Coordinates of C-alpha atoms and ligand atoms in Angstrom, one line a residue:
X20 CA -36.0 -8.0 20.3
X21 CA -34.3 -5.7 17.9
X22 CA -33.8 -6.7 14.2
X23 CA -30.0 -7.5 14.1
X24 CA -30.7 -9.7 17.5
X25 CA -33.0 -11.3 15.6
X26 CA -31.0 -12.2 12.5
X27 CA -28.3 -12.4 14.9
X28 CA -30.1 -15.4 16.6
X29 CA -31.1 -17.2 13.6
X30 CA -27.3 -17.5 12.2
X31 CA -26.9 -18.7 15.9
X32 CA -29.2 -21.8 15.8
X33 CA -27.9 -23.2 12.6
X34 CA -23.9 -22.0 13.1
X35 CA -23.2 -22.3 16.6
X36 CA -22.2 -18.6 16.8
X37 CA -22.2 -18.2 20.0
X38 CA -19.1 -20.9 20.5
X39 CA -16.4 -18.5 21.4
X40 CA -14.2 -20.8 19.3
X41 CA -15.8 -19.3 16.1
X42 CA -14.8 -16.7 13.7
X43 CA -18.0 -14.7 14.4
X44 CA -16.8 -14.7 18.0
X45 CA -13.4 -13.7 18.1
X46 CA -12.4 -11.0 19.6
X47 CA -11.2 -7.2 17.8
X48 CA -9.1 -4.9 20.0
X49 CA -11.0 -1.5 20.1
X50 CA -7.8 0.6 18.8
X51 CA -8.3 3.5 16.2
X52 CA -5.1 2.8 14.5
X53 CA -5.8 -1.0 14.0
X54 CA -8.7 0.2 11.5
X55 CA -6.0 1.5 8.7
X56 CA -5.6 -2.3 8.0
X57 CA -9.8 -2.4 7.4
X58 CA -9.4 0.8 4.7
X59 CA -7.0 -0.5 2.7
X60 CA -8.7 -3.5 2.6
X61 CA -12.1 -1.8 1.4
X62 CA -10.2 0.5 -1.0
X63 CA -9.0 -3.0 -2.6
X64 CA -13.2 -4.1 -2.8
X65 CA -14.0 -0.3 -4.4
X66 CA -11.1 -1.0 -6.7
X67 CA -12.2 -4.5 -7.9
X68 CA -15.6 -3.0 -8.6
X69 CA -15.1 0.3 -10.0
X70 CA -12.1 -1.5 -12.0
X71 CA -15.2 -4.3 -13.6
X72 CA -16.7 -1.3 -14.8
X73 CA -14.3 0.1 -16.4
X74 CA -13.6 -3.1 -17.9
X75 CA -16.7 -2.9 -19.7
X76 CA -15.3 0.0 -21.8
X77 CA -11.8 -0.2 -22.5
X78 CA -10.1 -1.3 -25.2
X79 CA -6.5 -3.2 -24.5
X80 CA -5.1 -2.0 -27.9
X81 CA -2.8 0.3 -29.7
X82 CA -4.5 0.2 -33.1
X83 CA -6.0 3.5 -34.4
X84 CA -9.1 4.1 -34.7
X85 CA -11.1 7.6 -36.0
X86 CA -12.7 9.1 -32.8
X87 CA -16.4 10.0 -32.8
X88 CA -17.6 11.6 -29.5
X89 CA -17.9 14.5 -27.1
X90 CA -14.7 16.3 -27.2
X91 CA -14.1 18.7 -30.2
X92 CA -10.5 18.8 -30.9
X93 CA -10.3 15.5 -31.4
X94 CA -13.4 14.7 -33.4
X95 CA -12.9 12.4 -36.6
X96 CA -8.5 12.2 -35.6
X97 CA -7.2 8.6 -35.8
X98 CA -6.1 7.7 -32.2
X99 CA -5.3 4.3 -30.4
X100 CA -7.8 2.6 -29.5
X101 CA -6.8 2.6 -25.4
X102 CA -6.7 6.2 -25.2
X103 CA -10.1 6.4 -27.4
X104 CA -11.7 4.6 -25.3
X105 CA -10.4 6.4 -22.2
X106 CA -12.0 9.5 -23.3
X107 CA -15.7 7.5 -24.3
X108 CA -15.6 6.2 -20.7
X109 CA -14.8 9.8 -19.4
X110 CA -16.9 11.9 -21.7
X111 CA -20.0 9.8 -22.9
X112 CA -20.4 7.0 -20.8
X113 CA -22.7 7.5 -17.6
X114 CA -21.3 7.8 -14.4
X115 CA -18.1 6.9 -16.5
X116 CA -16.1 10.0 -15.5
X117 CA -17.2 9.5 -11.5
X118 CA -16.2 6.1 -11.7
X119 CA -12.8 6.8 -13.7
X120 CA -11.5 9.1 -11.0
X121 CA -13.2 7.0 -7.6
X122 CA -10.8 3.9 -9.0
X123 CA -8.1 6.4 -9.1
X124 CA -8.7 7.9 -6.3
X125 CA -9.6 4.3 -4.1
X126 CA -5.6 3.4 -5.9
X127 CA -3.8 6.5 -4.1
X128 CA -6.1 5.7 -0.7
X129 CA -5.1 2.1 -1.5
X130 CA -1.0 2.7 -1.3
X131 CA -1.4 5.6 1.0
X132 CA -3.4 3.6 3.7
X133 CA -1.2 0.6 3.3
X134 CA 1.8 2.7 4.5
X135 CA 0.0 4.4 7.2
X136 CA -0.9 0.5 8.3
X137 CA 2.6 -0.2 7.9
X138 CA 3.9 2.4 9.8
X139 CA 1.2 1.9 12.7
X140 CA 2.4 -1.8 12.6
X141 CA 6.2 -0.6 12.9
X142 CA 5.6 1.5 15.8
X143 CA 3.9 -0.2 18.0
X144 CA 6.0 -3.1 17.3
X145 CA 3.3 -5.6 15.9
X146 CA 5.8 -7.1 13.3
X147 CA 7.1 -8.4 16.4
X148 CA 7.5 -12.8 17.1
X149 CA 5.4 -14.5 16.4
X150 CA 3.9 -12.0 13.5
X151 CA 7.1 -11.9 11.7
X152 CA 5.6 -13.6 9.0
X153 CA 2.8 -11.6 8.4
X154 CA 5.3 -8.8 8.2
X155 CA 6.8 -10.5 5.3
X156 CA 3.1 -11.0 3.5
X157 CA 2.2 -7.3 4.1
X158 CA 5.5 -6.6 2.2
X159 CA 4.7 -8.5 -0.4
X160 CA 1.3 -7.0 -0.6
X161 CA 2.9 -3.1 -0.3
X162 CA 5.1 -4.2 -3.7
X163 CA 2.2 -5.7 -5.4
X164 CA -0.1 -2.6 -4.7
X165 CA 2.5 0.3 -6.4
X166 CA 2.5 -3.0 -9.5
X167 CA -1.1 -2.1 -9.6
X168 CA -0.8 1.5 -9.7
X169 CA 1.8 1.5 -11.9
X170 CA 0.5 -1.3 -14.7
X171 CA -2.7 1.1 -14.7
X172 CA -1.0 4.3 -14.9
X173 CA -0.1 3.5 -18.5
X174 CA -3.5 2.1 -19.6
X175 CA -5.0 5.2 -21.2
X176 CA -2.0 5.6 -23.3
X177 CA -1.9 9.5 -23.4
X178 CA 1.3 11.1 -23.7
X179 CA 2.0 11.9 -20.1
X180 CA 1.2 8.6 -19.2
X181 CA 3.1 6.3 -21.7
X182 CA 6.0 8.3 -21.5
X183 CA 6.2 8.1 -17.6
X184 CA 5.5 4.5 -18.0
X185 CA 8.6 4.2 -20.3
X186 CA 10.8 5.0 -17.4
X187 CA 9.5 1.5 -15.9
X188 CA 10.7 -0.4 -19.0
X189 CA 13.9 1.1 -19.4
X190 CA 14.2 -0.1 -15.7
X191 CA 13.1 -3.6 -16.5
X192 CA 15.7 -3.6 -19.9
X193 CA 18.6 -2.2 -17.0
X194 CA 18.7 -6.1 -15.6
X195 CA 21.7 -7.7 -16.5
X196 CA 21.1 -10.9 -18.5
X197 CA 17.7 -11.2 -18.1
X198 CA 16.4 -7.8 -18.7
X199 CA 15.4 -8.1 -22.3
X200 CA 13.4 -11.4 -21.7
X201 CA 11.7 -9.8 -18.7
X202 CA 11.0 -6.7 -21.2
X203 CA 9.6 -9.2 -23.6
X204 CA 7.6 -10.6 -20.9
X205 CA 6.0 -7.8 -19.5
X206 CA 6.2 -5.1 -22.0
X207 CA 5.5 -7.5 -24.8
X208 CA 9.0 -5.8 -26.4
X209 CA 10.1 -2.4 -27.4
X210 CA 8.4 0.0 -25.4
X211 CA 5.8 1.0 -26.6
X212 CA 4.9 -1.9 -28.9
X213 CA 1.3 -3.1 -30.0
X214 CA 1.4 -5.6 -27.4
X215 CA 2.3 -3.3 -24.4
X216 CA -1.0 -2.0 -23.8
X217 CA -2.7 -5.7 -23.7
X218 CA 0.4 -7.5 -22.0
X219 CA -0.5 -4.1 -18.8
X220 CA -3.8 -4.9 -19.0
X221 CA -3.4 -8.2 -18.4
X222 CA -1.1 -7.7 -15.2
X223 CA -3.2 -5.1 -14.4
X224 CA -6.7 -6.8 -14.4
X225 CA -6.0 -10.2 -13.7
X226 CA -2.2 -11.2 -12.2
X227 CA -1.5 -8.3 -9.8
X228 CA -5.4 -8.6 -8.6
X229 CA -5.4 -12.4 -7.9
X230 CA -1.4 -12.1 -6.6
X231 CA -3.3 -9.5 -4.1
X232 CA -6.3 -11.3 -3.1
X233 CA -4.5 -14.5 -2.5
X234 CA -1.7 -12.2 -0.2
X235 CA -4.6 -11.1 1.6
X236 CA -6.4 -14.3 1.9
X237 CA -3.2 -15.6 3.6
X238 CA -2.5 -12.3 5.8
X239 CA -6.0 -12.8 7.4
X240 CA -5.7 -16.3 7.8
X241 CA -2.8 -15.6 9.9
X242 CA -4.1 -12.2 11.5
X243 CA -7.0 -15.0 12.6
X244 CA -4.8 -17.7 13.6
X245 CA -2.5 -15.6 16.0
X246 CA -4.9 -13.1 16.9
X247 CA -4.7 -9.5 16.8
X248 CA -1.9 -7.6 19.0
X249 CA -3.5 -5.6 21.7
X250 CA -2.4 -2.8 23.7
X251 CA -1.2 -3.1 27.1
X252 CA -3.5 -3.0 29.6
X253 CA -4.2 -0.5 32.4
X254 CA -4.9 -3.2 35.1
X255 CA -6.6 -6.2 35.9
X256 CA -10.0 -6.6 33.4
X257 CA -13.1 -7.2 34.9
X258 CA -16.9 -7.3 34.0
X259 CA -16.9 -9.6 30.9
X260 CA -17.6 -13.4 31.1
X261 CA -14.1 -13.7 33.2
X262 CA -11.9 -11.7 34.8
X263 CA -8.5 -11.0 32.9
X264 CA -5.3 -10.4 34.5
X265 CA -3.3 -7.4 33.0
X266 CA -0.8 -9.2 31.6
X267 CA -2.8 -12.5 30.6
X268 CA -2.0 -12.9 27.1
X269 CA -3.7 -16.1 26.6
X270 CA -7.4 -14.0 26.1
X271 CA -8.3 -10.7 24.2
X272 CA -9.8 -7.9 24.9
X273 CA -11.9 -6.7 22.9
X274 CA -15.3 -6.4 20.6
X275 CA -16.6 -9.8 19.1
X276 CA -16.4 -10.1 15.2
X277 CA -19.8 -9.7 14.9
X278 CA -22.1 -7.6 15.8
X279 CA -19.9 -5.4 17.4
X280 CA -17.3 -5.2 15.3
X281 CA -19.0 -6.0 11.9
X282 CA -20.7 -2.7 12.8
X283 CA -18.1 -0.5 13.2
X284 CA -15.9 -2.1 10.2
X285 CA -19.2 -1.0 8.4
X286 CA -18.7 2.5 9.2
X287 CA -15.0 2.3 8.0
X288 CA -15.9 0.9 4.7
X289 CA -19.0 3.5 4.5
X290 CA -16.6 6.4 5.7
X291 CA -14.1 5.1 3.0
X292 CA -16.7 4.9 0.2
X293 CA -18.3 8.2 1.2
X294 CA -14.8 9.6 1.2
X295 CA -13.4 8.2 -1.9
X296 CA -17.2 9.6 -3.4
X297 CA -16.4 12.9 -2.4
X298 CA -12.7 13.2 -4.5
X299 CA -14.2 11.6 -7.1
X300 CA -17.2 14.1 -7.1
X301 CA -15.3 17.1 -6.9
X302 CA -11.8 16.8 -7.7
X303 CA -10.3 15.8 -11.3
X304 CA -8.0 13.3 -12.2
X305 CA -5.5 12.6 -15.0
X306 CA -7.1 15.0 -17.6
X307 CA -6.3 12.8 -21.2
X308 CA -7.7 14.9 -23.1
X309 CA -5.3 17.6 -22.4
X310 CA -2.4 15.4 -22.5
X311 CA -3.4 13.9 -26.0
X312 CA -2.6 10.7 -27.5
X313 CA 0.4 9.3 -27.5
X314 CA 3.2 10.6 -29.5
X315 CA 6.4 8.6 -29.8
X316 CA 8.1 11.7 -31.5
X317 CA 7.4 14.4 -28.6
X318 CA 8.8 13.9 -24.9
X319 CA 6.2 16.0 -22.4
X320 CA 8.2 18.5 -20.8
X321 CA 7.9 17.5 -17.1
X322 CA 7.7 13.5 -16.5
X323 CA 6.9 12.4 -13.0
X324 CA 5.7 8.8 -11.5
X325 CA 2.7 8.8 -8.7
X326 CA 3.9 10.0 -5.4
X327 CA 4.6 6.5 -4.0
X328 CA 7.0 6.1 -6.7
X329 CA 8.9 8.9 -6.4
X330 CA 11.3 7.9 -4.1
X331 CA 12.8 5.1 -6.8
X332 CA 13.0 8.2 -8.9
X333 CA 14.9 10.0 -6.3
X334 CA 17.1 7.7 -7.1
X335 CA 17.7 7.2 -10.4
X336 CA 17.9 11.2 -10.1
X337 CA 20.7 11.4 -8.0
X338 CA 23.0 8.1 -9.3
X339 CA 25.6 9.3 -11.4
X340 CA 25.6 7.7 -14.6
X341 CA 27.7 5.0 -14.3
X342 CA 28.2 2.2 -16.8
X343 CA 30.6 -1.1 -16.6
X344 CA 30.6 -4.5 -17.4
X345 CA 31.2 -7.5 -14.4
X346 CA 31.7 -10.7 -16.6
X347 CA 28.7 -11.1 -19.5
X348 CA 26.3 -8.6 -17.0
X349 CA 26.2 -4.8 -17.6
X350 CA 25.6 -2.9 -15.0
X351 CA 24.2 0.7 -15.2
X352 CA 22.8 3.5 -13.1
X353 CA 19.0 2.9 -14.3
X354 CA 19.7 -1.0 -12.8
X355 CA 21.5 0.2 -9.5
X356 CA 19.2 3.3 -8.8
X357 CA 15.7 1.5 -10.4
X358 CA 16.3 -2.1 -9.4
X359 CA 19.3 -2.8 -6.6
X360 CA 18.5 0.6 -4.7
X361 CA 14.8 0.0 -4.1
X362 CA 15.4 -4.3 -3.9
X363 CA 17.6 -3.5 -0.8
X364 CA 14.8 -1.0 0.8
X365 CA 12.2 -3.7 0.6
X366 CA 14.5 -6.6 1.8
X367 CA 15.9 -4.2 4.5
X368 CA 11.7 -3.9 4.8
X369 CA 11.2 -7.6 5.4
X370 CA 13.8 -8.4 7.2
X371 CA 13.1 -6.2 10.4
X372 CA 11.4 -8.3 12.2
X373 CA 14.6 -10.6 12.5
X374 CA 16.3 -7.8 13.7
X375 CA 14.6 -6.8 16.3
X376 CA 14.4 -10.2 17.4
X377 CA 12.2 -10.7 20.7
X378 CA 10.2 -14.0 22.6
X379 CA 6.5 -14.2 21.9
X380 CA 5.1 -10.9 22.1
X381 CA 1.4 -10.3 22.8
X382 CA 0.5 -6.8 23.4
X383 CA 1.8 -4.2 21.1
X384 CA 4.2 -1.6 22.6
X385 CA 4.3 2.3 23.1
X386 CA 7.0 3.5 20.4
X387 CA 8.3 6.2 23.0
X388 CA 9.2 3.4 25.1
X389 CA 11.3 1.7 21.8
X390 CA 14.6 4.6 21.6
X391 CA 16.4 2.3 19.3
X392 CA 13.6 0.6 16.7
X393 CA 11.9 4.0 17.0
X394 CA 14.6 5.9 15.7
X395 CA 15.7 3.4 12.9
X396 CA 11.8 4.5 11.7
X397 CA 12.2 7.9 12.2
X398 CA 15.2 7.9 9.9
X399 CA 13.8 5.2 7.6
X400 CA 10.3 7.8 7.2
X401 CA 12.9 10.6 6.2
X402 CA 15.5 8.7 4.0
X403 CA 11.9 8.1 1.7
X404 CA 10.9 11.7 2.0
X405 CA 14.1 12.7 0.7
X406 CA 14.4 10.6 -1.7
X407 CA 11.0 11.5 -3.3
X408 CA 12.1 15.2 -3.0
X409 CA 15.1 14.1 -4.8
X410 CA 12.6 12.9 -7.3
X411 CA 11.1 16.3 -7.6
X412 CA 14.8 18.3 -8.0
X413 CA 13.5 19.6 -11.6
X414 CA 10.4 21.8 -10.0
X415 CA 12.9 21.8 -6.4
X416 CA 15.7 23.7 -8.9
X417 CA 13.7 25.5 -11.1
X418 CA 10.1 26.8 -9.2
X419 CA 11.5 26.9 -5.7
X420 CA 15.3 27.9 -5.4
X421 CA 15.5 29.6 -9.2
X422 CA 18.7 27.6 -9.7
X423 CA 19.5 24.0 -12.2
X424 CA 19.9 21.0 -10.7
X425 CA 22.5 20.4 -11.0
X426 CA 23.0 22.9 -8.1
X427 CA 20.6 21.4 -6.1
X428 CA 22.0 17.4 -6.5
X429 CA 25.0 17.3 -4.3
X430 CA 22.9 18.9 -2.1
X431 CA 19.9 16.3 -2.1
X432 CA 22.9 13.6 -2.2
X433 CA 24.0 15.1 1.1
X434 CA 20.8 15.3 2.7
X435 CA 19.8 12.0 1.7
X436 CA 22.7 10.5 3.8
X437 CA 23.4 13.0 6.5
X438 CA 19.8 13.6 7.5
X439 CA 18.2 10.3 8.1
X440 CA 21.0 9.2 10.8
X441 CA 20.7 12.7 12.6
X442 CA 16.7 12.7 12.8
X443 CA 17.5 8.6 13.8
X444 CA 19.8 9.9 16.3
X445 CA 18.2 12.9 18.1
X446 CA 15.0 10.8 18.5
X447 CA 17.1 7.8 20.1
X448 CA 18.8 10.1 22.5
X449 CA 15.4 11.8 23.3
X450 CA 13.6 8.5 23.7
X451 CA 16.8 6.4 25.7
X452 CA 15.6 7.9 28.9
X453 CA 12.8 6.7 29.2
X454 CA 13.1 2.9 27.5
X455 CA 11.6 1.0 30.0
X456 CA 14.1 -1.6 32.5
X457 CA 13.9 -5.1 31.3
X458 CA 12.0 -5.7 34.3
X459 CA 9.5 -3.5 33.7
X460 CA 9.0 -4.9 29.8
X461 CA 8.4 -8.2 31.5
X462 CA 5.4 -6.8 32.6
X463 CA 3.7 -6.2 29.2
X464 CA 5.8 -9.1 27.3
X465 CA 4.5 -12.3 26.5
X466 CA 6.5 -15.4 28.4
X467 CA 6.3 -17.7 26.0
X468 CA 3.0 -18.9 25.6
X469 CA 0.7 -19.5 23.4
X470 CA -0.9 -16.5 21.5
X471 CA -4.0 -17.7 19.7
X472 CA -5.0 -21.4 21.5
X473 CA -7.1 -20.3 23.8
X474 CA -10.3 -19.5 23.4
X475 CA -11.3 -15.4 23.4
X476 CA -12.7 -13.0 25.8
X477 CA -15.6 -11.9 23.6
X478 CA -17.1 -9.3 26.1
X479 CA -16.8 -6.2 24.8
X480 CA -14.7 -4.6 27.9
X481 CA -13.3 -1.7 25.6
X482 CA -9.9 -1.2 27.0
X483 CA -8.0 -2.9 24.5
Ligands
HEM512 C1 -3.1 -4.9 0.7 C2 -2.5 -4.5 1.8 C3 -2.9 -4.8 3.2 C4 -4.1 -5.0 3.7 C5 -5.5 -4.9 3.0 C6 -3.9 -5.3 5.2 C7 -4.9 -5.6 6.0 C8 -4.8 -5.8 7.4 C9 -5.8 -5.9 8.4 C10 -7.3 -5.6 8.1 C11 -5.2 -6.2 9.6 C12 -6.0 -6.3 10.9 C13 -6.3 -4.8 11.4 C14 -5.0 -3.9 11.5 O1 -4.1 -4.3 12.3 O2 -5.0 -2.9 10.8 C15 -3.8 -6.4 9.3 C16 -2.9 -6.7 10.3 C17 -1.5 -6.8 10.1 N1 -0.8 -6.4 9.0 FE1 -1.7 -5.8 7.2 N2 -2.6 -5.3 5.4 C18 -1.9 -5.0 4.3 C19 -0.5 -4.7 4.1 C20 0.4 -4.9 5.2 C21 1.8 -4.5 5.2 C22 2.4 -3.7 4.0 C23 2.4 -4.9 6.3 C24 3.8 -4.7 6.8 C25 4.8 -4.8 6.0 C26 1.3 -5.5 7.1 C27 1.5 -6.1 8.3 C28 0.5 -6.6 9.2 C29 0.7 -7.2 10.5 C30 2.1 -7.6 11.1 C31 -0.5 -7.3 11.1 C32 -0.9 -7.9 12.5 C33 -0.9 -6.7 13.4 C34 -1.4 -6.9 14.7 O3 -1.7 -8.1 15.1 O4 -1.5 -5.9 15.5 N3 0.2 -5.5 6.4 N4 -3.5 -6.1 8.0

C-alpha cells in the first residue's frame, strides 16, 4: 500500500471520506483553464506570507530619521522613516530584497491571473444562472485586489511612488460632497500628511486582506455549493461507479478533491511559487534607492500607475477638463474620468450575468458558438487596452510617433470609441454562422434542474 493510500485511509476511518457527499469527495472538472482560479488563489497565500515578513521591518511613518546602512549616498541623511526602512529590508536584511520583490511580483501574478480567470469565466459562459452570484463576488474581489496593489504601491514613500499615489487622492478629493471626508478617511488628510503612510498601511495590511479572505471564503462556499461548470461532453460517460449520460447534469465529471485533485492543485501552487521565485531571483523591482525619498517640492518627470491601473488613467488622460457645479456638488473631470468612468465599467462588469439571462446552465459553453456575448468581450478586452494606451499617450507622443500629445489625443479619443464596436462587430459576424440552433443548445443546456443536490461522480473519467 503506497504512503498517500495509507494516510489516505486513516483520514478515511475517522472522517468518512469516502461518502461521496463530502468535501474530500467532490468532484474537479479536469480543464486547464479552470486552474487560473487555483493561481490566483495561491498568489493571495504567497502574498499573506511574504507580506508578514515584511511586516516585521517596516515602519508605518513619515517621521525622519538619520539613515545608517548599506547604501552610500544616503548614509547619515534624515529620511522618513517608511522609505528608511524600505531600503534596510532591501539592502541589509536577509533574504529581505528576495522577499521584497516575490510580494511584488505574487501582486502583479495576483491581478493578472484574476483577469485571465475572469476572462476564462466570461468565455465560456460560467457567469451564467445559477453562478450569477459568484460573478458578482469575483467582482468584488477583482476591485479589492487593484485596492491592494494600489494601498502598497505607496508604502515605501519614495518619490515615484508617493507622487503616483497622489493621483489616487486627488481622485478620492474629486467626489462631490463627500470627497474631503473620504480623503480624511483614507488618506488621513492632505496628501501626503503624517498620517497617510499609517492610515495605507492599515488598509493595506489588515482591511483590504480580511475584505479579501472573507470574498473568497464566500466565492468557494458557493463554487462548492453549486459545483463547478463543466465542459460539454463528447458522449455518454462510462467506466466510473455509474454510467453518465452526455447531457446529465445532475453528476460531474471529474477528479475527486483529494487525492487526485489535491495533487495536481499541488503542482499549481509549486509551479506558482517556483515561478514567482524565479522573478524575484532575477528580475528587479521598484528600485527606491534611485528614486529617493520623497520630495514634496520636486514632481518626477514621468508618473505612471501599475499596468492594471492604467486604463482609469486613460481616462483621466483623455477627459477634457471640465468643471461645473449641479446644486451644492462639483463636478470635475478627475471625478468623471477617476470615479464615474471606471464605476460604470465595474457595474457594466457585474451586471452581465443579468444580461445574458439564461435557465439553469450546467456545462460551460464554447465561446465560438456565443457570436453575440463573444463579441461584447472582444470589444470590452479592446476598449481596456485602449484605454491603458491612452494612459501611456506621454511615451505614445513622445518615444514612438516623435509628436505631443496633444496630437495623439483625438486620436486615442477616436480609437477608444470607434474600435471596440468594429473588433465587437467583425467577430459577431464571423461567429453568427456558426451559433448553434436553439435545438441544438438544448443539448448541452441544463433543463432546470438541480445543479449541486445530487451526489458526485467521483471517478476520475477525465473528459470533463
Ligand atoms: C481573488 C480573486 C479570485 C480568486 C482567488 C478566485 C478563485 C476561484 C477558484 C479557485 C475557482 C474554481 C476554479 C476555477 O474555475 O478557476 C473560481 C470559480 C469561479 N470564479 Fe473566481 N476567483 C477570483 C475572482 C473572480 C472574479 C474576478 C470573477 C468574475 C468577475 C470570478 C468568477 C468566478 C465564477 C463565476 C466561478 C465559477 C466558475 C465555474 O463554475 O466554472 N472569480 N474562482
Amino acid at each position: 500500500m503506497s504512503r498517500a493510500k495509507a494516510v489516505y485511509d486513516w483520514f478515511d476511518t475517522r472522517l468518512d471520506l469516502e461518502n461521496g457527499q463530502t468535501f474530500l469527495g467532490k468532484a474537479f472538472p479536469a480543464e486547464d483553464s479552470f486552474l487560473l482560479g487555483e493561481v490566483a488563489l495561491f498568489c493571495f497565500l504567497l502574498l499573506i506570507l511574504s507580506g508578514v515578513f515584511l511586516g516585521f521591518f517596516f515602519e508605518p511613518s513619515t517621521s525622519d530619521v538619520e539613515y545608517d546602512g548599506s547604501v552610500q549616498k544616503f548614509q547619515g541623511e534624515e529620511m522618513p522613516e517608511a522609505f528608511v526602512s524600505v531600503l534596510h529590508i532591501t539592502y541589509d536584511v536577509p533574504f529581505g530584497m528576495f522577499i521584497r520583490r516575490l510580494h511584488h511580483w505574487a501582486a502583479h501574478l495576483f491581478v493578472a491571473s484574476i483577469g485571465l480567470h475572469m476572462l476564462r469565466v466570461f468565455f465560456t459562459g460560467a457567469y451564467r444562472n445559477p453562478r450569477e452570484p459568484n460573478w458578482i463576488v469575483g467582482t468584488g474581489l477583482a476591485a479589492l485586489s487593484m485596492g491592494a496593489a494600489y494601498t502598497g504601491y505607496a508604502l515605501p514613500f519614495d518619490e515615484f511612488a508617493a507622487t503616483a499615489t497622489s493621483i489616487g487622492y486627488n481622485l478620492t478629493i474629486s467626489i462631490p460632497l463627500l470627497g474631503d471626508f473620504l480623503g480624511q478617511v483614507v488618506f488621513g488628510g492632505e496628501f501626503p500628511s503624517s498620517a497617510t503612510i499609517p492610515r495605507l498601511y492599515f488598509l493595506h495590511v489588515l482591511v483590504i486582506p480580511a475584505a479579501i479572505a472573507v470574498g473568497l471564503a464566500v466565492h468557494m462556499a458557493i463554487l462548492i455549493r453549486q459545483k463547478h461548470t463543466e465542459a460539454p461532453r463528447d458522449g455518454d460517460v462510462t467506466g466510473g461507479r455509474q454510467s453518465v449520460d452526455e447531457d446529465d447534469d445532475d453528476i460531474i465529471i471529474g477528479l475527486p478533491a483529494f487525492p487526485n485533485q489535491a495533487a495536481v492543485s499541488a503542482v499549481v501552487f509549486f509551479v506558482t511559487a517556483a515561478t514567482l521565485s524565479a522573478l524575484a531571483g532575477l528580475l528587479p523591482v521598484h528600485n527606491v534607492a534611485e528614486y529617493g525619498p520623497n520630495d514634496p517640492a520636486s514632481t518626477p518627470a514621468l508618473i505612471m500607475p501599475d499596468w492594471f491601473l492604467m486604463w482609469v488613467y486613460g481616462f483621466l488622460k483623455l477627459l477634457p477638463q471640465i468643471s461645473f457645479n449641479v446644486g451644492p456638488a462639483h463636478i470635475n473631470g478627475e471625478f468623471v474620468g477617476g470615479i464615474v468612468l471606471p464605476g460604470l465599467v465595474f457595474a457594466a462588469v457585474a451586471i452581465w450575468p443579468f444580461i445574458d439571462r439564461t435557465e439553469p446552465t450546467h456545462f460551460t459553453a464554447d465561446p465560438l458558438d456565443r457570436a453575440w456575448q463573444t463579441g461584447v468581450g472582444v470589444a470590452a478586452v479592446a476598449f481596456i487596452m485602449i484605454a491603458s494606451i491612452a494612459g501611456m499617450n506621454n511615451i505614445l507622443a513622445d518615444q514612438v510617433l516623435g509628436t505631443t500629445t496633444n496630437v495623439v489625443n483625438p486620436i486615442l479619443t477616436a480609437a477608444l470609441l470607434v474600435v471596440p464596436p468594429i473588433f465587437g462587430g467583425i467577430t459577431y459576424l464571423l461567429l453568427r454562422d456558426g451559433e448553434p440552433t436553439p435545438a441544438q443548445e438544448s443539448d448541452v443546456a441544463a433543463d432546470g434542474g438541480s445543479v449541486g443536490d445530487e451526489p458526485d461522480n467521483t471517478e476520475p473519467e477525465g473528459d470533463g
